[in-house]
Amino acid sequence: MGLELYLDLLSQPCRAVYIFAKKNCIPFQLRTVELLKGQHLSDAFAQVNPLKKIPTLKDGNFILTESVAILLYLTHKYKVPDYWYPQDLQVRACIDEYLAWQHTTLRRNCLRALWHKVMFPVFLGEQVSPKTLTATLTELDVTLQLLEDKFLQNKDFLVGPHISLADLVAITELMHPVGAGCQVFESRPKLAAWCQRVEAAVGKDLFQEAHEVILKVKDSPPADPIIKQKLMPRVLAMIQ
Amino acid sequence: MVLELYMDLLSASCRAVYIFAKKNGIPFDFQFVDLLKGHHHSKEYIEINPLRKLPSLKDGRFILSESVAILFYLCRRYSAPSHWYPPDLHSRARVDEFMAWQHTAIQLPMSKILWIKLLIPMITGEEVPAEKTEETLEEVNKNLQFFEEKFLQDKMFITGDHISLADLVALMEMMQPMGGNYNVFLHSSKLAEWRMRVELAIGSGLFWEAHDRLSKLADWDCSTLDPIVKDRISEFLKKYK
């Protein structure tokens, strides 16, 4: 059995892994795990990943979680073009720096923006106070400013003239609040231009295919009460 | 120009970088940035790292933040022995996986324990509600269990027979609650045994040297805390209540 990728394109890290594998023509079997149906909480999936999270990679008997680790694994195993994770020590270090920084910052704030703005009211039927929503969107704003000022600056891509793993991980995160209807690129022409460049480097068709689900997320039907009950504790823990 | 490492050994991330550099004989200038005196907010330090976080590395004109990135950089730049970051695809992936997972699963909750058990009561004079404390400890225990079952299993170290960057980072973070006299290793003998092995692999002298400042944190006279910093902390602490 070849490489299997357990994904749901609703999830930002899954999108990054999906785009990377497709872009680099890495052969894999897509195993869809539908988050909004609670499929990641099934006993069957727990056999694959007891942490019950996606993306998960299965390569023979080897199981790997964490999108950053998966991206690096695919990079090393499949000998992808150097620009994704260059040999140059300092450029590589800048990518590592971004990939470490983003866990508790952009990832967290993009996730909260989506859930507070859309998923709680639309999918879970739970009201979010205007105060909470404002605070979340303000935090996102601060993080976006950091992304521009510290990482992007005046470069074409986050670590230099070429797209890298850092850009892929960043863009897939940003599409979360975009899917939620946040005007992420309004009054941020630098970021908007960077987004265009990343989309072009990935390939417009692949980019749009990967983001079809998140861009329709506002139309999600409300959760079945049983599913809602199952998902709630994990959602609350996830967006802390 | 010698490598500069901007650190305060109160921080788990700084201890990981310090121990790694010392253990591997990497020459560096220790630039002490005193967290307790708020020096990470100083004009001089903001020029090094506008995010005001530690550790930072300065190698000539090249500046790098994030301890995980710094550790990988040092490994490669100074050709550290390969067991620290094994070339084997699966072992390396396991280190990468741990390094990604630990940000939210280990580092954050361990740091929270130190705040709840020591710093909040010390700085604000108030205890954190028992419910919040219970919640945090539950999360920590759950994640320590995952750590044992998924990363450690029945091996000596995370990647097998030798210490790697993953063990170093893991242990530094798990030591953080010790600053508040809370010992997470009482939780399991497997964990305690692993902890001993990591300490011995590092060298007990170096290990305890790195933990000296943390072990004295309870004696810190926080009345010297800048009132502006104290206010900032109180604001930040509201989320624990």
Coordinates of C-alpha atoms in Angstrom, one line a residue:
Chain A
M1 CA 0.0 0.0 0.0
G2 CA 1.4 3.4 -1.0
L3 CA 1.3 6.7 0.8
E4 CA -2.0 7.6 2.5
L5 CA -3.0 11.1 3.5
Y6 CA -5.9 11.4 5.9
L7 CA -7.2 14.9 5.2
D8 CA -10.2 17.2 5.3
L9 CA -9.7 20.3 3.2
L10 CA -11.7 22.3 5.7
S11 CA -8.6 22.2 7.8
Q12 CA -5.7 24.7 7.1
P13 CA -2.9 22.2 7.8
C14 CA -4.6 19.6 5.6
R15 CA -4.7 22.1 2.7
A16 CA -1.0 22.8 3.0
V17 CA -0.2 19.1 2.8
Y18 CA -2.6 18.5 0.0
I19 CA -1.3 21.3 -2.2
F20 CA 2.3 20.3 -1.5
A21 CA 1.7 16.7 -2.4
K22 CA -0.3 17.6 -5.6
K23 CA 2.1 20.3 -6.7
N24 CA 5.1 18.0 -6.4
C25 CA 3.2 15.1 -8.1
I26 CA 3.7 12.9 -5.0
P27 CA 1.5 9.8 -5.5
F28 CA -0.9 9.3 -2.6
Q29 CA -4.3 7.9 -1.6
L30 CA -6.6 10.5 -0.2
R31 CA -8.4 9.3 2.8
T32 CA -11.1 11.9 3.6
V33 CA -11.9 12.3 7.3
E34 CA -14.9 14.7 7.5
L35 CA -14.4 16.9 10.6
L36 CA -17.9 18.3 10.6
K37 CA -19.3 14.8 10.8
G38 CA -17.0 13.9 13.6
Q39 CA -15.3 11.2 11.6
H40 CA -11.9 12.1 13.3
L41 CA -13.5 10.9 16.6
S42 CA -14.3 7.5 15.3
D43 CA -12.7 4.3 16.7
A44 CA -11.6 3.5 13.2
F45 CA -9.6 6.7 12.8
A46 CA -8.2 6.4 16.4
Q47 CA -6.5 3.2 15.1
V48 CA -4.6 5.4 12.7
N49 CA -4.1 8.4 15.0
P50 CA -4.9 8.1 18.7
L51 CA -4.6 11.9 18.9
K52 CA -7.7 12.0 16.6
K53 CA -6.3 14.8 14.5
I54 CA -5.6 15.5 10.9
P55 CA -3.6 15.7 8.8
T56 CA -2.2 12.2 9.3
L57 CA 0.3 10.5 7.0
K58 CA 0.6 6.7 6.7
D59 CA 3.5 5.3 4.8
G60 CA 3.4 1.6 5.1
N61 CA 3.5 1.1 8.9
F62 CA 4.9 4.5 9.5
I63 CA 2.4 7.0 10.9
L64 CA 3.1 10.7 11.1
T65 CA 1.1 13.6 12.4
E66 CA 1.7 17.4 12.5
S67 CA 1.5 19.1 9.1
V68 CA 5.0 20.7 9.5
A69 CA 6.5 17.3 10.1
I70 CA 4.5 15.8 7.2
L71 CA 5.7 18.6 4.9
L72 CA 9.3 18.1 5.9
Y73 CA 9.0 14.3 5.5
L74 CA 7.6 14.6 2.0
T75 CA 10.3 17.2 1.2
H76 CA 13.1 14.8 2.2
K77 CA 11.5 11.6 0.8
Y78 CA 10.4 12.8 -2.6
K79 CA 13.3 15.1 -3.5
V80 CA 11.2 18.1 -4.3
P81 CA 12.6 21.3 -5.9
D82 CA 15.1 23.0 -3.6
Y83 CA 13.2 26.3 -3.2
W84 CA 10.6 24.6 -0.9
Y85 CA 13.2 24.1 1.8
P86 CA 16.6 25.2 0.5
Q87 CA 20.0 23.8 1.4
D88 CA 21.2 27.4 2.3
L89 CA 21.5 27.3 6.1
Q90 CA 20.1 30.8 6.7
V91 CA 17.2 30.6 4.4
R92 CA 16.3 27.2 5.8
A93 CA 16.5 28.7 9.3
C94 CA 14.1 31.5 8.4
I95 CA 11.6 28.9 7.2
D96 CA 12.0 26.9 10.4
E97 CA 11.6 30.1 12.3
Y98 CA 8.3 30.9 10.6
L99 CA 7.0 27.3 10.9
A100 CA 7.7 27.4 14.7
W101 CA 6.3 30.9 15.2
Q102 CA 3.0 30.3 13.5
H103 CA 1.6 27.5 15.7
T104 CA 0.6 29.8 18.6
T105 CA 0.1 33.0 16.5
L106 CA -1.3 32.9 13.0
R107 CA -2.7 29.3 13.2
R108 CA -4.4 30.1 16.5
N109 CA -5.9 33.4 15.5
C110 CA -7.1 32.3 12.0
L111 CA -8.8 29.3 13.7
R112 CA -10.5 31.5 16.3
A113 CA -11.6 34.0 13.6
L114 CA -13.3 31.2 11.6
W115 CA -15.0 29.6 14.6
H116 CA -16.1 32.8 16.4
K117 CA -17.3 34.5 13.2
V118 CA -18.9 31.6 11.4
M119 CA -18.7 28.1 12.8
F120 CA -20.1 28.8 16.3
P121 CA -23.2 30.6 15.0
V122 CA -23.8 28.8 11.7
F123 CA -22.7 25.3 12.4
L124 CA -23.0 24.9 16.2
G125 CA -25.9 27.3 16.7
E126 CA -24.1 29.1 19.5
Q127 CA -24.0 32.8 19.8
V128 CA -20.7 34.5 20.2
S129 CA -20.7 37.9 22.0
P130 CA -19.7 40.9 19.9
K131 CA -17.0 41.6 22.5
T132 CA -15.4 38.1 22.0
L133 CA -15.6 38.4 18.2
T134 CA -14.1 41.9 18.3
A135 CA -11.2 40.7 20.5
T136 CA -10.6 37.7 18.2
L137 CA -10.5 39.9 15.1
T138 CA -8.3 42.4 16.8
E139 CA -5.8 39.7 17.7
L140 CA -5.9 38.4 14.1
D141 CA -5.2 41.9 12.9
V142 CA -2.1 42.2 15.2
T143 CA -0.8 38.9 13.9
L144 CA -1.4 39.9 10.2
Q145 CA 0.6 43.0 10.9
L146 CA 3.5 40.9 12.3
L147 CA 3.3 38.6 9.3
E148 CA 3.8 41.7 7.1
D149 CA 6.4 43.6 9.2
K150 CA 8.5 40.8 10.5
F151 CA 8.3 38.0 7.9
L152 CA 7.3 39.4 4.6
Q153 CA 8.8 42.9 4.7
N154 CA 9.7 43.9 1.2
K155 CA 10.4 40.5 -0.2
D156 CA 8.4 38.6 -2.8
F157 CA 7.9 35.7 -0.5
L158 CA 8.3 35.1 3.2
V159 CA 12.0 34.1 3.1
G160 CA 13.2 35.5 -0.2
P161 CA 12.5 35.6 -3.9
H162 CA 11.0 32.1 -4.1
I163 CA 8.0 30.3 -2.6
S164 CA 8.8 28.0 0.3
L165 CA 7.1 25.8 2.9
A166 CA 6.6 29.0 5.0
D167 CA 4.4 30.7 2.3
L168 CA 2.4 27.5 1.8
V169 CA 1.6 27.1 5.5
A170 CA 0.9 30.9 5.9
I171 CA -1.4 31.2 2.9
T172 CA -3.5 28.2 3.9
E173 CA -4.0 29.7 7.3
L174 CA -5.0 33.1 5.9
M175 CA -7.7 31.4 3.8
H176 CA -9.5 30.5 7.0
P177 CA -10.6 34.0 7.9
V178 CA -11.1 34.7 4.2
G179 CA -13.6 31.8 4.1
A180 CA -15.2 33.4 7.2
G181 CA -15.7 36.6 5.3
C182 CA -13.0 38.6 7.0
Q183 CA -11.4 41.3 4.8
V184 CA -7.9 40.1 5.5
F185 CA -6.3 41.9 2.5
E186 CA -8.3 45.1 2.8
S187 CA -5.8 47.9 3.5
R188 CA -3.0 45.4 3.2
P189 CA -1.8 45.7 -0.4
K190 CA 1.6 44.1 0.4
L191 CA -0.1 41.0 1.8
A192 CA -2.6 40.9 -1.1
A193 CA 0.2 41.1 -3.7
W194 CA 2.0 38.3 -1.8
C195 CA -1.1 36.2 -1.8
Q196 CA -1.4 36.6 -5.6
R197 CA 2.2 35.5 -6.0
V198 CA 1.8 32.5 -3.9
E199 CA -1.4 31.5 -5.7
A200 CA 0.4 31.9 -9.0
A201 CA 3.4 29.8 -7.8
V202 CA 1.2 27.0 -6.6
G203 CA -1.0 27.2 -9.7
K204 CA -4.4 28.8 -9.7
D205 CA -6.4 25.7 -10.4
L206 CA -4.8 23.7 -7.6
F207 CA -5.1 26.6 -5.2
Q208 CA -8.8 27.0 -5.9
E209 CA -9.4 23.3 -5.8
A210 CA -7.8 23.1 -2.4
H211 CA -9.8 26.0 -1.1
E212 CA -13.2 25.2 -2.5
V213 CA -14.4 23.8 0.9
I214 CA -13.3 26.6 3.1
L215 CA -14.7 29.2 0.7
K216 CA -18.2 27.6 1.1
V217 CA -18.0 27.1 4.8
K218 CA -20.4 29.9 5.5
D219 CA -23.1 27.7 3.9
S220 CA -22.5 24.8 6.2
P221 CA -25.8 23.3 7.4
P222 CA -26.3 23.3 11.2
A223 CA -24.8 20.3 13.1
D224 CA -26.9 17.4 14.1
P225 CA -27.3 17.7 17.9
I226 CA -25.5 14.4 18.5
I227 CA -22.5 15.5 16.4
K228 CA -22.6 18.8 18.1
Q229 CA -22.4 17.2 21.5
K230 CA -19.4 15.1 20.4
L231 CA -17.6 18.0 18.8
M232 CA -18.1 20.7 21.4
P233 CA -15.5 19.8 24.0
R234 CA -12.8 19.3 21.4
V235 CA -13.7 22.5 19.6
L236 CA -13.5 24.5 22.9
A237 CA -10.1 23.0 23.6
M238 CA -8.9 23.6 20.1
I239 CA -9.6 27.3 20.0
Q240 CA -8.3 28.2 23.4
Chain B
M1 CA 32.6 37.8 15.3
V2 CA 31.4 35.3 17.9
L3 CA 28.0 33.9 17.9
E4 CA 25.7 35.7 20.3
L5 CA 22.8 34.0 22.2
Y6 CA 20.3 36.3 23.9
M7 CA 18.8 34.3 26.7
D8 CA 17.5 34.2 30.2
L9 CA 17.7 30.7 31.7
L10 CA 14.4 31.1 33.4
S11 CA 12.9 30.3 30.0
A12 CA 12.7 26.6 29.0
S13 CA 13.4 27.5 25.3
C14 CA 16.6 29.3 26.4
R15 CA 17.8 26.4 28.5
A16 CA 17.5 24.1 25.5
V17 CA 19.6 26.3 23.4
Y18 CA 22.1 27.0 26.2
I19 CA 22.6 23.3 27.0
F20 CA 22.8 22.3 23.4
A21 CA 25.5 24.9 22.6
K22 CA 27.5 24.1 25.8
K23 CA 27.3 20.4 25.3
N24 CA 28.5 20.6 21.8
G25 CA 31.3 23.0 22.6
I26 CA 29.8 25.8 20.4
P27 CA 31.5 29.1 21.3
F28 CA 29.1 31.9 22.0
D29 CA 28.7 35.1 23.9
F30 CA 25.9 34.8 26.5
Q31 CA 23.9 38.0 26.2
F32 CA 21.8 38.0 29.4
V33 CA 18.3 39.6 28.8
D34 CA 16.8 39.7 32.3
L35 CA 13.1 38.7 32.0
L36 CA 12.4 39.6 35.6
K37 CA 13.6 43.2 35.0
G38 CA 11.7 43.5 31.8
H39 CA 14.8 43.8 29.7
H40 CA 13.2 42.0 26.8
H41 CA 11.2 45.2 26.4
S42 CA 14.3 47.4 26.2
K43 CA 15.1 49.5 23.1
E44 CA 18.4 47.5 22.7
Y45 CA 16.7 44.2 22.7
I46 CA 13.7 45.2 20.5
E47 CA 16.3 46.0 17.8
I48 CA 17.5 42.4 18.0
N49 CA 14.0 40.9 18.2
P50 CA 11.0 43.2 17.8
L51 CA 8.8 40.3 19.0
R52 CA 10.6 40.8 22.4
K53 CA 10.9 37.1 22.9
L54 CA 13.8 34.9 24.0
P55 CA 16.0 33.2 22.9
S56 CA 17.5 35.0 19.9
L57 CA 20.6 34.2 18.0
K58 CA 22.9 36.6 16.3
D59 CA 25.5 35.2 13.9
G60 CA 27.2 38.2 12.3
R61 CA 24.4 40.1 10.7
F62 CA 22.0 37.1 10.7
I63 CA 19.4 37.2 13.4
L64 CA 17.2 34.2 14.3
S65 CA 14.4 33.7 16.8
E66 CA 12.4 30.6 17.9
S67 CA 14.4 28.0 19.8
V68 CA 13.4 25.1 17.5
A69 CA 14.8 27.0 14.5
I70 CA 17.9 28.0 16.5
L71 CA 18.6 24.4 17.6
F72 CA 18.3 23.1 14.0
Y73 CA 20.5 26.0 12.8
L74 CA 23.2 25.3 15.4
C75 CA 23.0 21.5 14.6
R76 CA 23.7 22.1 10.9
R77 CA 26.1 25.1 11.2
Y78 CA 28.3 23.3 13.8
S79 CA 27.9 19.8 12.5
A80 CA 26.6 18.4 15.8
P81 CA 26.7 14.6 16.2
S82 CA 23.9 13.1 14.1
H83 CA 22.0 11.6 17.0
W84 CA 20.7 15.1 17.9
Y85 CA 18.8 15.3 14.6
P86 CA 19.1 11.9 12.9
P87 CA 19.4 11.7 9.2
D88 CA 17.2 8.6 9.1
L89 CA 13.9 9.7 7.5
H90 CA 11.6 8.2 10.1
S91 CA 13.6 9.3 13.2
R92 CA 14.0 12.8 11.8
A93 CA 10.3 12.9 11.2
R94 CA 9.6 11.9 14.8
V95 CA 11.8 14.8 16.0
D96 CA 10.0 17.2 13.7
E97 CA 6.6 15.9 14.8
F98 CA 7.5 16.3 18.5
M99 CA 8.9 19.8 17.9
A100 CA 5.7 20.9 16.2
W101 CA 3.3 19.3 18.7
Q102 CA 5.1 20.6 21.8
H103 CA 4.4 24.3 21.2
T104 CA 0.8 23.9 22.2
A105 CA 0.8 20.5 23.9
I106 CA 3.7 20.8 26.3
Q107 CA 5.3 24.3 26.4
L108 CA 2.1 26.3 26.9
P109 CA 0.6 24.1 29.6
M110 CA 3.9 23.7 31.5
S111 CA 4.4 27.4 31.5
K112 CA 0.8 27.8 32.7
I113 CA 1.5 25.6 35.7
L114 CA 4.4 27.9 36.7
W115 CA 2.2 31.0 36.4
I116 CA -0.7 29.4 38.4
K117 CA 1.4 27.8 41.1
L118 CA 4.0 30.6 41.7
L119 CA 3.9 33.8 39.6
I120 CA 0.3 34.8 39.8
P121 CA 0.0 34.4 43.6
M122 CA 3.4 36.1 43.9
I123 CA 2.8 39.1 41.7
T124 CA -0.9 39.7 42.3
G125 CA -1.3 38.3 45.8
E126 CA -4.3 36.2 44.6
E127 CA -4.6 32.5 44.1
V128 CA -6.0 31.2 40.8
P129 CA -9.4 29.5 41.3
A130 CA -9.1 25.8 42.0
E131 CA -11.3 25.0 39.0
K132 CA -8.8 26.6 36.6
T133 CA -5.9 24.9 38.3
E134 CA -7.6 21.5 38.0
E135 CA -8.3 22.1 34.3
T136 CA -4.7 23.0 33.5
L137 CA -3.4 20.0 35.5
E138 CA -5.8 17.7 33.7
E139 CA -4.6 19.0 30.4
V140 CA -1.0 18.5 31.4
N141 CA -1.5 15.0 32.6
K142 CA -3.4 14.1 29.4
N143 CA -0.6 15.4 27.3
L144 CA 2.1 13.7 29.4
Q145 CA 0.3 10.5 28.8
F146 CA 0.3 11.1 25.0
F147 CA 4.0 11.9 25.3
E148 CA 4.7 8.5 26.9
E149 CA 2.4 6.5 24.7
K150 CA 3.2 8.1 21.4
F151 CA 6.7 9.6 21.6
L152 CA 8.6 7.7 24.3
Q153 CA 6.8 4.3 24.2
D154 CA 9.3 1.6 25.5
K155 CA 12.4 3.3 24.1
M156 CA 15.2 4.9 26.0
F157 CA 14.8 8.2 24.2
I158 CA 12.3 9.5 21.7
T159 CA 14.2 8.3 18.6
G160 CA 15.5 5.2 20.2
D161 CA 18.8 4.6 21.9
H162 CA 20.2 8.1 21.9
I163 CA 19.2 11.6 23.1
S164 CA 18.0 13.9 20.4
L165 CA 16.8 17.6 20.2
A166 CA 13.3 16.3 21.0
D167 CA 14.3 14.9 24.4
L168 CA 16.2 18.1 25.2
V169 CA 13.3 20.4 24.4
A170 CA 10.8 18.1 26.1
L171 CA 12.7 17.9 29.3
M172 CA 13.4 21.6 29.5
E173 CA 9.7 22.3 29.2
M174 CA 8.7 19.7 31.7
M175 CA 11.2 21.2 34.2
Q176 CA 9.4 24.6 34.1
P177 CA 6.8 23.8 36.8
M178 CA 9.7 23.0 39.1
G179 CA 10.2 26.7 39.5
G180 CA 6.9 26.6 41.4
N181 CA 7.8 23.4 43.2
Y182 CA 5.5 21.3 41.1
N183 CA 7.0 18.1 39.9
V184 CA 5.4 16.5 36.8
F185 CA 7.6 13.5 37.1
L186 CA 5.8 12.1 40.1
H187 CA 3.1 11.3 37.6
S188 CA 4.9 8.2 36.2
S189 CA 8.0 6.2 36.9
K190 CA 8.6 5.7 33.1
L191 CA 8.7 9.5 32.7
A192 CA 11.0 9.9 35.8
E193 CA 13.4 7.3 34.4
W194 CA 13.5 9.0 31.0
R195 CA 14.1 12.3 32.8
M196 CA 17.1 10.8 34.6
R197 CA 18.5 9.4 31.3
V198 CA 18.2 12.8 29.6
E199 CA 19.9 14.5 32.5
L200 CA 22.7 12.0 32.5
A201 CA 23.1 12.3 28.7
I202 CA 23.4 16.0 29.0
G203 CA 25.6 15.8 32.1
S204 CA 24.2 16.5 35.6
G205 CA 26.7 19.4 36.1
L206 CA 25.5 21.3 33.0
F207 CA 21.9 20.3 33.6
W208 CA 21.8 21.8 37.1
E209 CA 23.8 24.8 36.1
A210 CA 21.2 25.6 33.5
H211 CA 18.4 25.2 36.0
D212 CA 20.0 27.3 38.8
R213 CA 18.0 30.5 38.1
L214 CA 14.7 28.6 37.8
S215 CA 15.3 26.8 41.0
K216 CA 15.7 30.2 42.8
L217 CA 12.7 31.8 41.2
A218 CA 10.5 31.4 44.3
D219 CA 13.0 33.7 46.2
W220 CA 12.6 36.5 43.7
D221 CA 11.6 39.8 45.3
C222 CA 8.9 40.8 43.0
S223 CA 8.3 44.1 44.7
T224 CA 11.0 45.4 42.4
L225 CA 8.8 44.6 39.4
D226 CA 8.2 47.7 37.3
P227 CA 4.6 48.8 38.0
I228 CA 3.9 49.1 34.2
V229 CA 5.1 45.5 33.7
K230 CA 3.0 44.5 36.8
D231 CA -0.1 46.0 35.2
R232 CA 0.6 44.3 31.9
I233 CA 1.0 41.0 33.7
S234 CA -2.2 41.5 35.6
E235 CA -4.1 42.2 32.4
F236 CA -2.6 39.0 30.9
L237 CA -3.5 37.1 34.0
K238 CA -7.2 37.9 33.8
K239 CA -7.6 35.1 31.3
Y240 CA -6.5 32.6 33.9
K241 CA -9.4 33.6 36.1

